[in-house]
Backbone as ProteinMPNN parsed JSONL, in Angstrom:
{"seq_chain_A": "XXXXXXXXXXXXXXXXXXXXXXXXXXXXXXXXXXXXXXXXXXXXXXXXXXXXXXXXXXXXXXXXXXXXXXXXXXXXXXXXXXXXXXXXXXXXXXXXXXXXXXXXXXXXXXXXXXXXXXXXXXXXXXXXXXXXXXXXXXXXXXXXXXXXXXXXXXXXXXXXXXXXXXXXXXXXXXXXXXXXXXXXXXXXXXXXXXXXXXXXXXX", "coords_chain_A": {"N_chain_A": [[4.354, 7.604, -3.283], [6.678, 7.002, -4.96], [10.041, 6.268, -5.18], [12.643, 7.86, -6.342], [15.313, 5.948, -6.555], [14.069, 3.979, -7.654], [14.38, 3.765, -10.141], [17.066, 3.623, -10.256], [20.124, 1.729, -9.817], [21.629, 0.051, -6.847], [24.147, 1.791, -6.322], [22.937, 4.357, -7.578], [22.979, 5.439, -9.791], [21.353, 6.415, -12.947], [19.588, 3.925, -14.854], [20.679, 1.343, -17.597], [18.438, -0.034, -20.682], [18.906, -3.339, -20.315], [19.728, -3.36, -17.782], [17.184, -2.021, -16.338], [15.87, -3.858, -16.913], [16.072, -6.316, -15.515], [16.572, -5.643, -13.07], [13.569, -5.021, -12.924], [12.642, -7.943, -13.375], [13.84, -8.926, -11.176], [12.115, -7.626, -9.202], [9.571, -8.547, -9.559], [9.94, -11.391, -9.609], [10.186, -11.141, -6.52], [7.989, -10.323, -5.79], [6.195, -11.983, -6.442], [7.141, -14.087, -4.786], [6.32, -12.882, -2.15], [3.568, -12.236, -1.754], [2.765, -14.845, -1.829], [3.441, -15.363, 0.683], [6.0, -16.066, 1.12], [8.244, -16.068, 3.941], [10.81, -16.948, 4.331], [12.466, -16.737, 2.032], [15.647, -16.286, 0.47], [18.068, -14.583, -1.216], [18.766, -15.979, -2.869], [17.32, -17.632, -4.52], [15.453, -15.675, -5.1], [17.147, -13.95, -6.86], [17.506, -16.36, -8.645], [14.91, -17.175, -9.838], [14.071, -15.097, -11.155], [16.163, -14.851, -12.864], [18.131, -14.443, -13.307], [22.148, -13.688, -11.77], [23.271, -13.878, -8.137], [24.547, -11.419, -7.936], [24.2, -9.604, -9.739], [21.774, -9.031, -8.624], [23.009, -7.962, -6.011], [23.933, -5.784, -6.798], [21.835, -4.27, -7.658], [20.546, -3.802, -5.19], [21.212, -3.589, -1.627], [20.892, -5.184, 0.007], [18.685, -8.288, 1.239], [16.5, -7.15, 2.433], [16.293, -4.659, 1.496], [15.029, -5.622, -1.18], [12.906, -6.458, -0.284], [11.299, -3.845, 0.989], [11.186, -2.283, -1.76], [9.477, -3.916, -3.062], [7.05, -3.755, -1.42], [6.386, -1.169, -1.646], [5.936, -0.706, -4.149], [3.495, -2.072, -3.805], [1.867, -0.303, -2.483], [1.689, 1.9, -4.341], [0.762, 0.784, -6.204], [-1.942, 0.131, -5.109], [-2.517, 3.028, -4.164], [-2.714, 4.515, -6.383], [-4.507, 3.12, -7.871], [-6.62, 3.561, -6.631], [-7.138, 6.214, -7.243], [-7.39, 6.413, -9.387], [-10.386, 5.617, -9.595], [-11.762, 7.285, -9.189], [-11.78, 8.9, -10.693], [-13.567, 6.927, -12.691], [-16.239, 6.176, -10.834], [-16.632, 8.362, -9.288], [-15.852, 10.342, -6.516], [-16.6, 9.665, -4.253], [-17.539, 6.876, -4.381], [-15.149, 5.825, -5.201], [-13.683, 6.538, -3.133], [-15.171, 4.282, -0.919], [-14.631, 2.177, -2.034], [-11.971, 2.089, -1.83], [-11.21, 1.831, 0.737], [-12.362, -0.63, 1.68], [-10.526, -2.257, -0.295], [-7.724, -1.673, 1.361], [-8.685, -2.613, 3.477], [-8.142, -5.401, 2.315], [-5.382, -5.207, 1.752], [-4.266, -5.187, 4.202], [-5.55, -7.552, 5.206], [-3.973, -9.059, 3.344], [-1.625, -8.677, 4.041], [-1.22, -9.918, 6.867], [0.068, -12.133, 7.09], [2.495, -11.599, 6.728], [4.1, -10.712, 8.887], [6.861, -11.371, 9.576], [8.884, -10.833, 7.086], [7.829, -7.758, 7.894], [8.688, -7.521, 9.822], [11.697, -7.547, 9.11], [12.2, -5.737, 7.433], [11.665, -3.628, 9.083], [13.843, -3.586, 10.749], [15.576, -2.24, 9.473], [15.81, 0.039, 9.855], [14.06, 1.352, 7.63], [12.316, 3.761, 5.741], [9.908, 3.355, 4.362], [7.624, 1.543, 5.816], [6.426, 4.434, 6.787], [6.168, 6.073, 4.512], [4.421, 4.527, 2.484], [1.902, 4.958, 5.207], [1.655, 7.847, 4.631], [1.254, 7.979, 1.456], [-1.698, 6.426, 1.718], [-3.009, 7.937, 3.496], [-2.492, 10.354, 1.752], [-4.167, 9.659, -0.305], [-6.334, 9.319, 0.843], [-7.474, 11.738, 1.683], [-7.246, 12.888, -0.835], [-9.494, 12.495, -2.183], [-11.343, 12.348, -0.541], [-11.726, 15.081, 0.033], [-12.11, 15.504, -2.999], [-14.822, 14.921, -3.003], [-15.997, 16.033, -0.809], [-16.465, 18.926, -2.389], [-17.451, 17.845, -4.404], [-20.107, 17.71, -3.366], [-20.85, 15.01, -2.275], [-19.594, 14.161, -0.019], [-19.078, 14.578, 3.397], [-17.337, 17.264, 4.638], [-15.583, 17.641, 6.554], [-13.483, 15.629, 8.035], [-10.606, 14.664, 8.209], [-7.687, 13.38, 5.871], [-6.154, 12.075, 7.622], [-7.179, 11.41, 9.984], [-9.591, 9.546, 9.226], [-7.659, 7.447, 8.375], [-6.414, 6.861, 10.63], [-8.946, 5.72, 11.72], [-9.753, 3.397, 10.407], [-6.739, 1.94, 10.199], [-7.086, 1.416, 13.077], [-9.492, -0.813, 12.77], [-8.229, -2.235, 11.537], [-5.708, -3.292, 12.799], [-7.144, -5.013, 14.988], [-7.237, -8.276, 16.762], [-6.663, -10.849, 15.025], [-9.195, -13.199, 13.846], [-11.781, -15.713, 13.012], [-13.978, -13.922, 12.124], [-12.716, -11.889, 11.586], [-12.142, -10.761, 8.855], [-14.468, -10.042, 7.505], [-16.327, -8.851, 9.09], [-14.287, -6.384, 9.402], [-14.321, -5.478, 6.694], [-17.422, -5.032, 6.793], [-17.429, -2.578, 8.577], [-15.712, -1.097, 7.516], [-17.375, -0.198, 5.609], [-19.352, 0.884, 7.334], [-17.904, 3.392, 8.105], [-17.832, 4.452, 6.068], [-20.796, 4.827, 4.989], [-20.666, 6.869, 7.461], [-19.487, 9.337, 6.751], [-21.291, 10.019, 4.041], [-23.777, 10.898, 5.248], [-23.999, 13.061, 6.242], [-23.182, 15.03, 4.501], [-23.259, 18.474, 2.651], [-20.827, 18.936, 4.263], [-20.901, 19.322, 7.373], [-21.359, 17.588, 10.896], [-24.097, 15.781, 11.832], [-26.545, 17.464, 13.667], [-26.967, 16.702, 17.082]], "CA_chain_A": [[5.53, 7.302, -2.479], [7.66, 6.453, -5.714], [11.447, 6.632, -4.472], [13.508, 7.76, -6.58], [15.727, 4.793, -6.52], [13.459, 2.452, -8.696], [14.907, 4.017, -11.339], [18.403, 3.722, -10.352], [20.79, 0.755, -9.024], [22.541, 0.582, -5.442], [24.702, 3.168, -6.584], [22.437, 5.891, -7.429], [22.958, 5.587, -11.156], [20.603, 5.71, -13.698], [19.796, 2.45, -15.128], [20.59, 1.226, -18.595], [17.693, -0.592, -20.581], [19.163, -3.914, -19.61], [19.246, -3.093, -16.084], [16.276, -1.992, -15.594], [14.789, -5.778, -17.331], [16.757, -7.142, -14.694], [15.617, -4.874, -12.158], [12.214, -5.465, -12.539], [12.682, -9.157, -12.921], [14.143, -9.001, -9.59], [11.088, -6.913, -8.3], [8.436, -9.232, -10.517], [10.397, -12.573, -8.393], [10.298, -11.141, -5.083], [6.589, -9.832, -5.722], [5.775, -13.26, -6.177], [6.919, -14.897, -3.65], [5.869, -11.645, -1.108], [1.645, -12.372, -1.727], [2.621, -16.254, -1.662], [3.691, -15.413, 2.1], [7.108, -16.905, 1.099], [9.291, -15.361, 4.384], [12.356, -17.405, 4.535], [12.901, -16.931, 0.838], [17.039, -16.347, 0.598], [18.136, -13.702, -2.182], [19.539, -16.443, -4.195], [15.875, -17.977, -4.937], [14.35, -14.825, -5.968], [17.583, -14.343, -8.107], [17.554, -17.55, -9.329], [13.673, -17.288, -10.531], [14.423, -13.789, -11.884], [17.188, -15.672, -14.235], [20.229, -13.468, -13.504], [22.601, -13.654, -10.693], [22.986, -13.045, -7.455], [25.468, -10.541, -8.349], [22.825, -8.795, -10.175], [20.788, -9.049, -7.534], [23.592, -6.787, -5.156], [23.845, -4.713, -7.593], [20.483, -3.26, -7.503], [20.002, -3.352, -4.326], [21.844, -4.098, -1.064], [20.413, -6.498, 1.451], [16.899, -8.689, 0.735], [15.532, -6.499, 2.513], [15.657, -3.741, 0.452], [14.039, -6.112, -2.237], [11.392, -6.899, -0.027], [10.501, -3.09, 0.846], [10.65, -2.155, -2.454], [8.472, -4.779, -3.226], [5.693, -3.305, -0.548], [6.224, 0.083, -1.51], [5.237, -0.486, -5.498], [2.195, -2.718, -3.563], [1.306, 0.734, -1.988], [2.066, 2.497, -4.942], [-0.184, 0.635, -7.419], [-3.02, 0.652, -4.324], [-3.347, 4.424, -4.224], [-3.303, 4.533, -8.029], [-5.661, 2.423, -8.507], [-7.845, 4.503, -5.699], [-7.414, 7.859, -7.476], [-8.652, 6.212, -10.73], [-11.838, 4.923, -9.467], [-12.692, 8.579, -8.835], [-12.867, 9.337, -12.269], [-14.851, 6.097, -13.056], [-17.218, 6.097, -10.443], [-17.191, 9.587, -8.506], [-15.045, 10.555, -5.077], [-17.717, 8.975, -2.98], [-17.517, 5.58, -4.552], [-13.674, 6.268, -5.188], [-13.363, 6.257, -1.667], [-15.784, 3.215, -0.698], [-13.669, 1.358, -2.574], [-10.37, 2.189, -1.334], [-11.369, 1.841, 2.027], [-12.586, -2.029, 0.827], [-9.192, -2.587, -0.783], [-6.802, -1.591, 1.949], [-8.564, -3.913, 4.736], [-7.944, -6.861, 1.656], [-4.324, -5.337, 1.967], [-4.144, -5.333, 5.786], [-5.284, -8.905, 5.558], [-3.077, -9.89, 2.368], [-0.034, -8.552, 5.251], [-1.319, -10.817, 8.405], [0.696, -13.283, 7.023], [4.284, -11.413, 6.227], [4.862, -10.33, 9.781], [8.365, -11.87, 9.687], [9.015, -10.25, 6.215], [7.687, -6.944, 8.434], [9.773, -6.938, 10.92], [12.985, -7.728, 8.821], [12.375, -4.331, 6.727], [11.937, -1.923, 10.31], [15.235, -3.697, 11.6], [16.642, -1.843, 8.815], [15.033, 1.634, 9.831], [13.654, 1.661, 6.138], [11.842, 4.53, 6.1], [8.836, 2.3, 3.761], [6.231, 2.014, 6.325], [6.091, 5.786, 6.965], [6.115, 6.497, 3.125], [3.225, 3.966, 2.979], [1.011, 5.431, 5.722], [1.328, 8.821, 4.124], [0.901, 7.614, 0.691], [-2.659, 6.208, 2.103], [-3.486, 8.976, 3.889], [-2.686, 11.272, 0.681], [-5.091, 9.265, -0.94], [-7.652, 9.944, 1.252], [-7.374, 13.225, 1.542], [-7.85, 13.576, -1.647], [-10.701, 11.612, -2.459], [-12.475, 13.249, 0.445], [-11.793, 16.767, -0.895], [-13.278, 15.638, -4.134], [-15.931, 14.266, -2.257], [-16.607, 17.589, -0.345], [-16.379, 19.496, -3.185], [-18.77, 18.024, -5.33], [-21.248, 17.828, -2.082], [-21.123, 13.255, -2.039], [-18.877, 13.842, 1.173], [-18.575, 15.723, 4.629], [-15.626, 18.237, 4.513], [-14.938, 17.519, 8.339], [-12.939, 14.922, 8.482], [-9.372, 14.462, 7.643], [-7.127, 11.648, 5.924], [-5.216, 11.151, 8.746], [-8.199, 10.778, 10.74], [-9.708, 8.215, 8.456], [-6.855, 6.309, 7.952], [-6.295, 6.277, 12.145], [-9.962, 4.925, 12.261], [-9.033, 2.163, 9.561], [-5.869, 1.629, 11.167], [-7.486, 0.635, 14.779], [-10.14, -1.779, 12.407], [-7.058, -3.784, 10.452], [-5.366, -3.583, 13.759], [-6.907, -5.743, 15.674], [-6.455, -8.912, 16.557], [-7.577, -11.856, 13.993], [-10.128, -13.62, 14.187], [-12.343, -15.775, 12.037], [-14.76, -13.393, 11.686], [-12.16, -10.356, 11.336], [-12.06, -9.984, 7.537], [-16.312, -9.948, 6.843], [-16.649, -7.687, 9.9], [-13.599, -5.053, 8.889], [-15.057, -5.051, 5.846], [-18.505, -4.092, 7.1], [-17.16, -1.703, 9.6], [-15.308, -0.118, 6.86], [-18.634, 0.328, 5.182], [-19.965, 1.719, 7.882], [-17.23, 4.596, 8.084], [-18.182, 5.526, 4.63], [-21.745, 5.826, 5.282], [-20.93, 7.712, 8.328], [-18.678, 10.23, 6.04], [-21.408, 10.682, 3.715], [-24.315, 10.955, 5.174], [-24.342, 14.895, 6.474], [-22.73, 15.736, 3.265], [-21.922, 18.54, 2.271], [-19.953, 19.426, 5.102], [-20.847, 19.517, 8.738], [-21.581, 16.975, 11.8], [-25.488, 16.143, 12.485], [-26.896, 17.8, 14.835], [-26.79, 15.942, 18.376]], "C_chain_A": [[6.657, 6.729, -3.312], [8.696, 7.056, -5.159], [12.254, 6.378, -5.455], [14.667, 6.762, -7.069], [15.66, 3.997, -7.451], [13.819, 2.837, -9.46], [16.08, 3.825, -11.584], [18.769, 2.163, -9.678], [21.056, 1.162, -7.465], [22.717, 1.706, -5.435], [24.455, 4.581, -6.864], [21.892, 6.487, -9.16], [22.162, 5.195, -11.889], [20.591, 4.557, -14.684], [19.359, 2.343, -16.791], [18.943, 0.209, -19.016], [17.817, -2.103, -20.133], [19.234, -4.455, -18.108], [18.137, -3.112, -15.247], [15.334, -3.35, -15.87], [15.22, -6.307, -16.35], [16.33, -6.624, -13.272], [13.933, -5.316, -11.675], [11.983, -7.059, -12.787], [12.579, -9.586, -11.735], [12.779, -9.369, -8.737], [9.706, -7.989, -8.395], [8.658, -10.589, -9.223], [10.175, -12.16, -7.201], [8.912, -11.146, -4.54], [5.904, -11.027, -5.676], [6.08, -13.728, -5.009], [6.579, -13.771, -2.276], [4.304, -12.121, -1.114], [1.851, -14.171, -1.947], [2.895, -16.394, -0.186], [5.301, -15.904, 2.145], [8.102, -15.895, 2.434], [10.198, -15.716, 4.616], [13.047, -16.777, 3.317], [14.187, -15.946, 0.763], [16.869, -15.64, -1.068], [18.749, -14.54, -3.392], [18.356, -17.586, -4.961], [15.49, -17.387, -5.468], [15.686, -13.996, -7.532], [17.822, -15.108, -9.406], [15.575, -17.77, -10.325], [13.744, -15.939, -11.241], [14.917, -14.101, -12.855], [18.092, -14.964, -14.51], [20.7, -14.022, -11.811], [22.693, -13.191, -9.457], [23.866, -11.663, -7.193], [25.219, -9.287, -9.001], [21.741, -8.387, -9.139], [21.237, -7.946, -6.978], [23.308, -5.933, -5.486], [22.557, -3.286, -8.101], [20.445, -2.931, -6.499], [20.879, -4.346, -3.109], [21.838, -4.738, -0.177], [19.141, -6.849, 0.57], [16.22, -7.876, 1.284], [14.905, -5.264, 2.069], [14.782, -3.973, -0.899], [13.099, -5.953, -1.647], [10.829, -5.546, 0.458], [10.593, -2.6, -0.312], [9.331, -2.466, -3.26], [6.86, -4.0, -2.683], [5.407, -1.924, -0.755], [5.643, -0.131, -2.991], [3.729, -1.236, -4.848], [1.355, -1.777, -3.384], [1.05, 1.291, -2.671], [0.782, 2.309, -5.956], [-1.56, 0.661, -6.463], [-3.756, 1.97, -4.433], [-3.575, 4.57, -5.379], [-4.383, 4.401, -8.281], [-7.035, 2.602, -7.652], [-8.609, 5.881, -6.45], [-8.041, 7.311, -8.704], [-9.358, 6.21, -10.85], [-12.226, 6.097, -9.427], [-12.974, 9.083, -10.213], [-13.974, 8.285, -12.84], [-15.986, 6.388, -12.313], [-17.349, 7.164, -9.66], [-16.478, 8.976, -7.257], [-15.486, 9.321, -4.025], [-17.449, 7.382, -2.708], [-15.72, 5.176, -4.834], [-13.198, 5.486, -3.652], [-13.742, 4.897, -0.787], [-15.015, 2.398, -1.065], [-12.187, 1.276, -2.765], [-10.362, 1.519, -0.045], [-10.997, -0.07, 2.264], [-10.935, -2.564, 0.797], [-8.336, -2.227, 0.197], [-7.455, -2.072, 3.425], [-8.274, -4.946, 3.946], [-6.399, -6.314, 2.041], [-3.671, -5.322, 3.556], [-4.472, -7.355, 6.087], [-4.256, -9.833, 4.371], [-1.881, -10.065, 3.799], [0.24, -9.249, 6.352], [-0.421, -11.249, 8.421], [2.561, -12.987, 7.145], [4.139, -10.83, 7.535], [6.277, -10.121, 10.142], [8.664, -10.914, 8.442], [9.279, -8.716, 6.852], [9.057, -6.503, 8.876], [11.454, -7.248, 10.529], [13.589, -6.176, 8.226], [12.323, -3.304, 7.959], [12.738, -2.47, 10.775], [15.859, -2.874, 10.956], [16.283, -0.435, 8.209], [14.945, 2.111, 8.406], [12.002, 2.495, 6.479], [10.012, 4.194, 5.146], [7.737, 2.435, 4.388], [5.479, 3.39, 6.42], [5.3, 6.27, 5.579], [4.629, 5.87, 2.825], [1.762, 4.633, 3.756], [0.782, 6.849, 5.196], [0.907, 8.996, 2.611], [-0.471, 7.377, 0.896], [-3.357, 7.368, 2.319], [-3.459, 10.487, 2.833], [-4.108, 10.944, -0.337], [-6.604, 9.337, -0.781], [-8.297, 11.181, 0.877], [-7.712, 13.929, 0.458], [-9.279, 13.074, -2.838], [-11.648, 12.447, -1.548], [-12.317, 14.738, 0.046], [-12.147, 16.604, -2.044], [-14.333, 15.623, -3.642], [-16.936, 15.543, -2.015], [-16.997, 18.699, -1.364], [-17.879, 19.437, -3.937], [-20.215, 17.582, -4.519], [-21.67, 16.343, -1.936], [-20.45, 13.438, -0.554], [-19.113, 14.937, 1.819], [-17.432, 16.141, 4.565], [-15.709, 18.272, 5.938], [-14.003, 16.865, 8.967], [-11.322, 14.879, 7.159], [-8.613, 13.261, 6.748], [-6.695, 11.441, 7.212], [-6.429, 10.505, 9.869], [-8.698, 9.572, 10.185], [-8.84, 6.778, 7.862], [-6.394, 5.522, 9.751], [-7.595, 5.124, 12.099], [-9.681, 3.417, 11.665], [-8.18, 1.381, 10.13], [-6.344, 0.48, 12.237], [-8.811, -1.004, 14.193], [-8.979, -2.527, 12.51], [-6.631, -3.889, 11.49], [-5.271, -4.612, 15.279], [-6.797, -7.3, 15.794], [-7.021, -10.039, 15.713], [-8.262, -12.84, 14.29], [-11.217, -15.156, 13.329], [-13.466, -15.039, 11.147], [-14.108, -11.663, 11.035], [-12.319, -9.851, 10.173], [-13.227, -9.577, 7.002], [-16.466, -8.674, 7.613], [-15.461, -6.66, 9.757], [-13.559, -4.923, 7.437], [-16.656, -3.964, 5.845], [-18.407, -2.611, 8.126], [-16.319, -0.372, 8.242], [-16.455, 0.762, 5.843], [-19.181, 1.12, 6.045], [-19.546, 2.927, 8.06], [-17.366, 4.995, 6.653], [-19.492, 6.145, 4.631], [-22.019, 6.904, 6.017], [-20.481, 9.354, 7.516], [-19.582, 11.123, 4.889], [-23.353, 10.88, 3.561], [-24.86, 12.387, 5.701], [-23.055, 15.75, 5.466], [-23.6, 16.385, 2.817], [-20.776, 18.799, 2.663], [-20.008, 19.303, 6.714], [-21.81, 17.962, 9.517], [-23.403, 17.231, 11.596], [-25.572, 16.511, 13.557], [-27.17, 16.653, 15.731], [-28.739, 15.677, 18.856]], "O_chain_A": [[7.537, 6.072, -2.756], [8.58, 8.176, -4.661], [12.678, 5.252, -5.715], [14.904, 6.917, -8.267], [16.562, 3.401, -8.04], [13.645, 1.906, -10.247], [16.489, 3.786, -12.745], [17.899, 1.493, -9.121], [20.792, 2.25, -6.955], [22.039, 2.594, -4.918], [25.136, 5.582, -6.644], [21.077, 7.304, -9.591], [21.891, 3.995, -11.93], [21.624, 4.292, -15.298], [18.361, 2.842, -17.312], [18.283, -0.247, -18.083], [16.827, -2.42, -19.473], [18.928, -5.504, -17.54], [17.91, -3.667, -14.172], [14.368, -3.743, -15.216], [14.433, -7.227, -16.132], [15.748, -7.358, -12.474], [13.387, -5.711, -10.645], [10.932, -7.449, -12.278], [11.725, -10.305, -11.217], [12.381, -10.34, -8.093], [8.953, -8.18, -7.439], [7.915, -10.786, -8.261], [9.837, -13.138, -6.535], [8.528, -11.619, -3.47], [4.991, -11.138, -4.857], [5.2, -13.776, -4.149], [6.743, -14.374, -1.215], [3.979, -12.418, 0.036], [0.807, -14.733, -2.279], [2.622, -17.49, 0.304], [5.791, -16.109, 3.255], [8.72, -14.949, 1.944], [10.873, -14.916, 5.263], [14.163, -16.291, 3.497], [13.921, -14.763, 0.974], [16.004, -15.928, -1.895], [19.117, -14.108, -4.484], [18.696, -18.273, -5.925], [14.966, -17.808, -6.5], [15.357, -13.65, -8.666], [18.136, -14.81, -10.558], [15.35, -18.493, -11.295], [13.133, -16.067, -12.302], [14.368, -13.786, -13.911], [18.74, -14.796, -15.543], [19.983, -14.534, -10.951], [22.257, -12.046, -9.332], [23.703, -10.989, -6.176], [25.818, -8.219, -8.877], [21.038, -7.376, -9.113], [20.56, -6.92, -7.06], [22.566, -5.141, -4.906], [22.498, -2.147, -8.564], [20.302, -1.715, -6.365], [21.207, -5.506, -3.36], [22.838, -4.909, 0.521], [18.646, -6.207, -0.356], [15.135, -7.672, 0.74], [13.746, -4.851, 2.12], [14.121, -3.15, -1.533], [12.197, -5.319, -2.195], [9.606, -5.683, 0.494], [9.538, -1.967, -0.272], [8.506, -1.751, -3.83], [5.867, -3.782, -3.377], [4.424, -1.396, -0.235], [4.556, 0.444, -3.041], [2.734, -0.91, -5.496], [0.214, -1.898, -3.831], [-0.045, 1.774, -2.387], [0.035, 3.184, -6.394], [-2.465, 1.272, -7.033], [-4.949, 2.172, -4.66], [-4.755, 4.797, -5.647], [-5.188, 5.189, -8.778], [-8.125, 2.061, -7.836], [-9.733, 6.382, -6.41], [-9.152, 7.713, -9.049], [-9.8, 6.619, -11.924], [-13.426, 6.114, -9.701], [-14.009, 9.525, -10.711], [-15.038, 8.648, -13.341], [-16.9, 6.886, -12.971], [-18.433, 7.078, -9.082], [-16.407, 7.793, -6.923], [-14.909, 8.47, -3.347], [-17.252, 6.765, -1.661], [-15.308, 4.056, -4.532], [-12.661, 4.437, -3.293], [-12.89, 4.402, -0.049], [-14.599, 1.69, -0.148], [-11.473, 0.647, -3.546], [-9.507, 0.67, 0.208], [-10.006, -0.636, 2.725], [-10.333, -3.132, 1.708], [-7.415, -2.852, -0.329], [-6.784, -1.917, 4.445], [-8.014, -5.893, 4.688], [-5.943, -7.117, 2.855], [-2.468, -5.488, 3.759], [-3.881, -8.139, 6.83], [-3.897, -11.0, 4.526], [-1.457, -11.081, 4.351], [1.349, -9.367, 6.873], [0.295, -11.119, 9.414], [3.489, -13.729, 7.467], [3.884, -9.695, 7.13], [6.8, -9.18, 10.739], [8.71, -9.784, 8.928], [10.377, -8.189, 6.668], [9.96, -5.719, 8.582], [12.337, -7.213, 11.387], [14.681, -5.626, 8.366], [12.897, -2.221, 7.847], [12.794, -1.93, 11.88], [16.865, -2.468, 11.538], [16.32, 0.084, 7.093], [15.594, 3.071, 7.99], [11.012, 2.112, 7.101], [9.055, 4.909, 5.442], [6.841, 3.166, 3.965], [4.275, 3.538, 6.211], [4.154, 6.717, 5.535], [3.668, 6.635, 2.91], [0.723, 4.803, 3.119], [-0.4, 7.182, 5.285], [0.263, 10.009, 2.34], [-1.026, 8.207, 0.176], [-4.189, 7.814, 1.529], [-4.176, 11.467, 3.035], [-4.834, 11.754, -0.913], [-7.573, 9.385, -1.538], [-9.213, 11.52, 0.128], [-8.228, 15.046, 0.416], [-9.685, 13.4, -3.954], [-12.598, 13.112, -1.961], [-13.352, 15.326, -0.268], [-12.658, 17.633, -2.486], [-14.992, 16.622, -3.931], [-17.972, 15.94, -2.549], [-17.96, 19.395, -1.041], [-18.835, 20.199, -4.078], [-21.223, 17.183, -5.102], [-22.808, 16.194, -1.491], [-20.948, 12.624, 0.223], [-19.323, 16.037, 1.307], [-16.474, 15.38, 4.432], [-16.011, 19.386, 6.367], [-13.591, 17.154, 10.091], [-11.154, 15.004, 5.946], [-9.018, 12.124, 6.986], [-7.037, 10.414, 7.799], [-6.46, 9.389, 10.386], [-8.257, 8.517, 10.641], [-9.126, 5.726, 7.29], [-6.168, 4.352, 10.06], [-7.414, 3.934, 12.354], [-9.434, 2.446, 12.379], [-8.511, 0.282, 10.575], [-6.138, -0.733, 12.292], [-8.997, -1.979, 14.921], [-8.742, -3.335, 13.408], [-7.06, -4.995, 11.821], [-4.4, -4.902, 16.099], [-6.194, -7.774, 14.831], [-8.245, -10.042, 15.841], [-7.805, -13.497, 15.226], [-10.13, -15.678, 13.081], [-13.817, -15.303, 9.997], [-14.646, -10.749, 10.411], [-12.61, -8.658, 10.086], [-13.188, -8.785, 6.06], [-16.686, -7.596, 7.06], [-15.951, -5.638, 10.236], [-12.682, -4.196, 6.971], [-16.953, -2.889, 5.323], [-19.315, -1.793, 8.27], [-16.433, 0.853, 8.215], [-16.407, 1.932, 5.465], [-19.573, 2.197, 5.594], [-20.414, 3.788, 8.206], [-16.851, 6.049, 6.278], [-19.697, 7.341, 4.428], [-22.917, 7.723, 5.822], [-21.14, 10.369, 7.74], [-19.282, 12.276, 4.58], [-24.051, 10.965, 2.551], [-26.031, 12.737, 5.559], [-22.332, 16.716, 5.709], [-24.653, 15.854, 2.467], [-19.789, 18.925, 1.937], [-18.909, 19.173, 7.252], [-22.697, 17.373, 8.899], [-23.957, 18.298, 11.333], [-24.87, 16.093, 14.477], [-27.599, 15.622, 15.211], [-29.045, 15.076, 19.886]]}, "name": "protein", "num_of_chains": 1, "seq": "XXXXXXXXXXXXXXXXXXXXXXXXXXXXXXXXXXXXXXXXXXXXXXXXXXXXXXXXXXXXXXXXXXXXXXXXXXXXXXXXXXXXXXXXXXXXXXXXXXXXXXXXXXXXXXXXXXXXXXXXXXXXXXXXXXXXXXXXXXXXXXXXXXXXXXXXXXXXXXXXXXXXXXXXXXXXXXXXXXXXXXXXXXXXXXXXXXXXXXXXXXX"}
């Protein structure tokens, strides 16, 4: 779901090497205080810990809240990455197990930024979308390795697997929510690959 963009300023223009140190300063400051839960935090804080201006700041980018979905979109970004890798270390199967894992820890890293949330869809940033299909690419293709090399059922879709996921992280919190949508996410892996290499058990 890389956009374009991160490479460029506001304006569109590609970014000198200067720029882009300043750039990802920015991104580095905001990223911090984003997984510290920080949601008041005012664009002249995360400029001011960056160590340029907030003038610099505009200049990349034109409201905080475009810091702060950039911010969530490289979170997404280095997530699926670091999904599709595991498939060469440890095989589709376990690839997948361990994506699954990692994006209920990022469903509960997010409990907390609600406010953060809902500042980036006031500003019909098209981020979440990019996000859920980013995920769901990731599936998709983890489970088509999967199928392939006969560790997974070829029946089921990403989008399906990322709905079921979805309705786990979804609900509502609990103390017991993060142990049990963990194990629940386990259990949708065993379910995935236990009439591998392809079809539903028989009834």
């Amino acid at each position: 779901m890389t956009d374009p963009s991160r490479r460029s300023g506001a304006s569109g223009r590609p970014l000198r090497a200067d720029a882009r140190r300043n750039r990802d300063a920015l991104l580095a400051s905001a990223r911090e205080a984003f997984r510290a839960g920080e949601t008041e935090i005012r664009v002249e804080e995360i400029a001011q810990r960056a160590g340029v201006s907030v003038g610099t700041l505009y200049r990349h980018f034109e409201t905080r809240e475009a810091v702060l979905a950039e911010v969530y979109r490289g979170e997404v970004d280095e997530l699926c990455a670091a999904g599709l890798a595991k498939a060469g270390e440890h095989g589709p199967a376990e690839a997948l197990r361990l994506f699954l894992l990692d994006l209920v820890d990022h469903a509960a890293a997010s409990r907390g930024l609600a406010v953060i949330f809902e500042a980036i869809m006031a500003t019909a940033s098209p981020v979440f979308d990019e996000a859920r299909a980013a995920m769901e690419s990731t599936m998709s293709e983890l489970l088509t390795a999967g199928a392939t090399n006969g560790a997974l059922r070829g029946d089921i879709s990403g989008r399906a697997l990322l709905r079921a996921l979805s309705s786990i992280c979804g609900v509502q919190a609990t103390p017991e929510w993060y142990d049990d949508s963990r194990r629940i996410a386990g259990l949708l892996h065993d379910g995935l690959t236990a009439s591998a290499p392809g079809t539903p058990r028989p009834r």
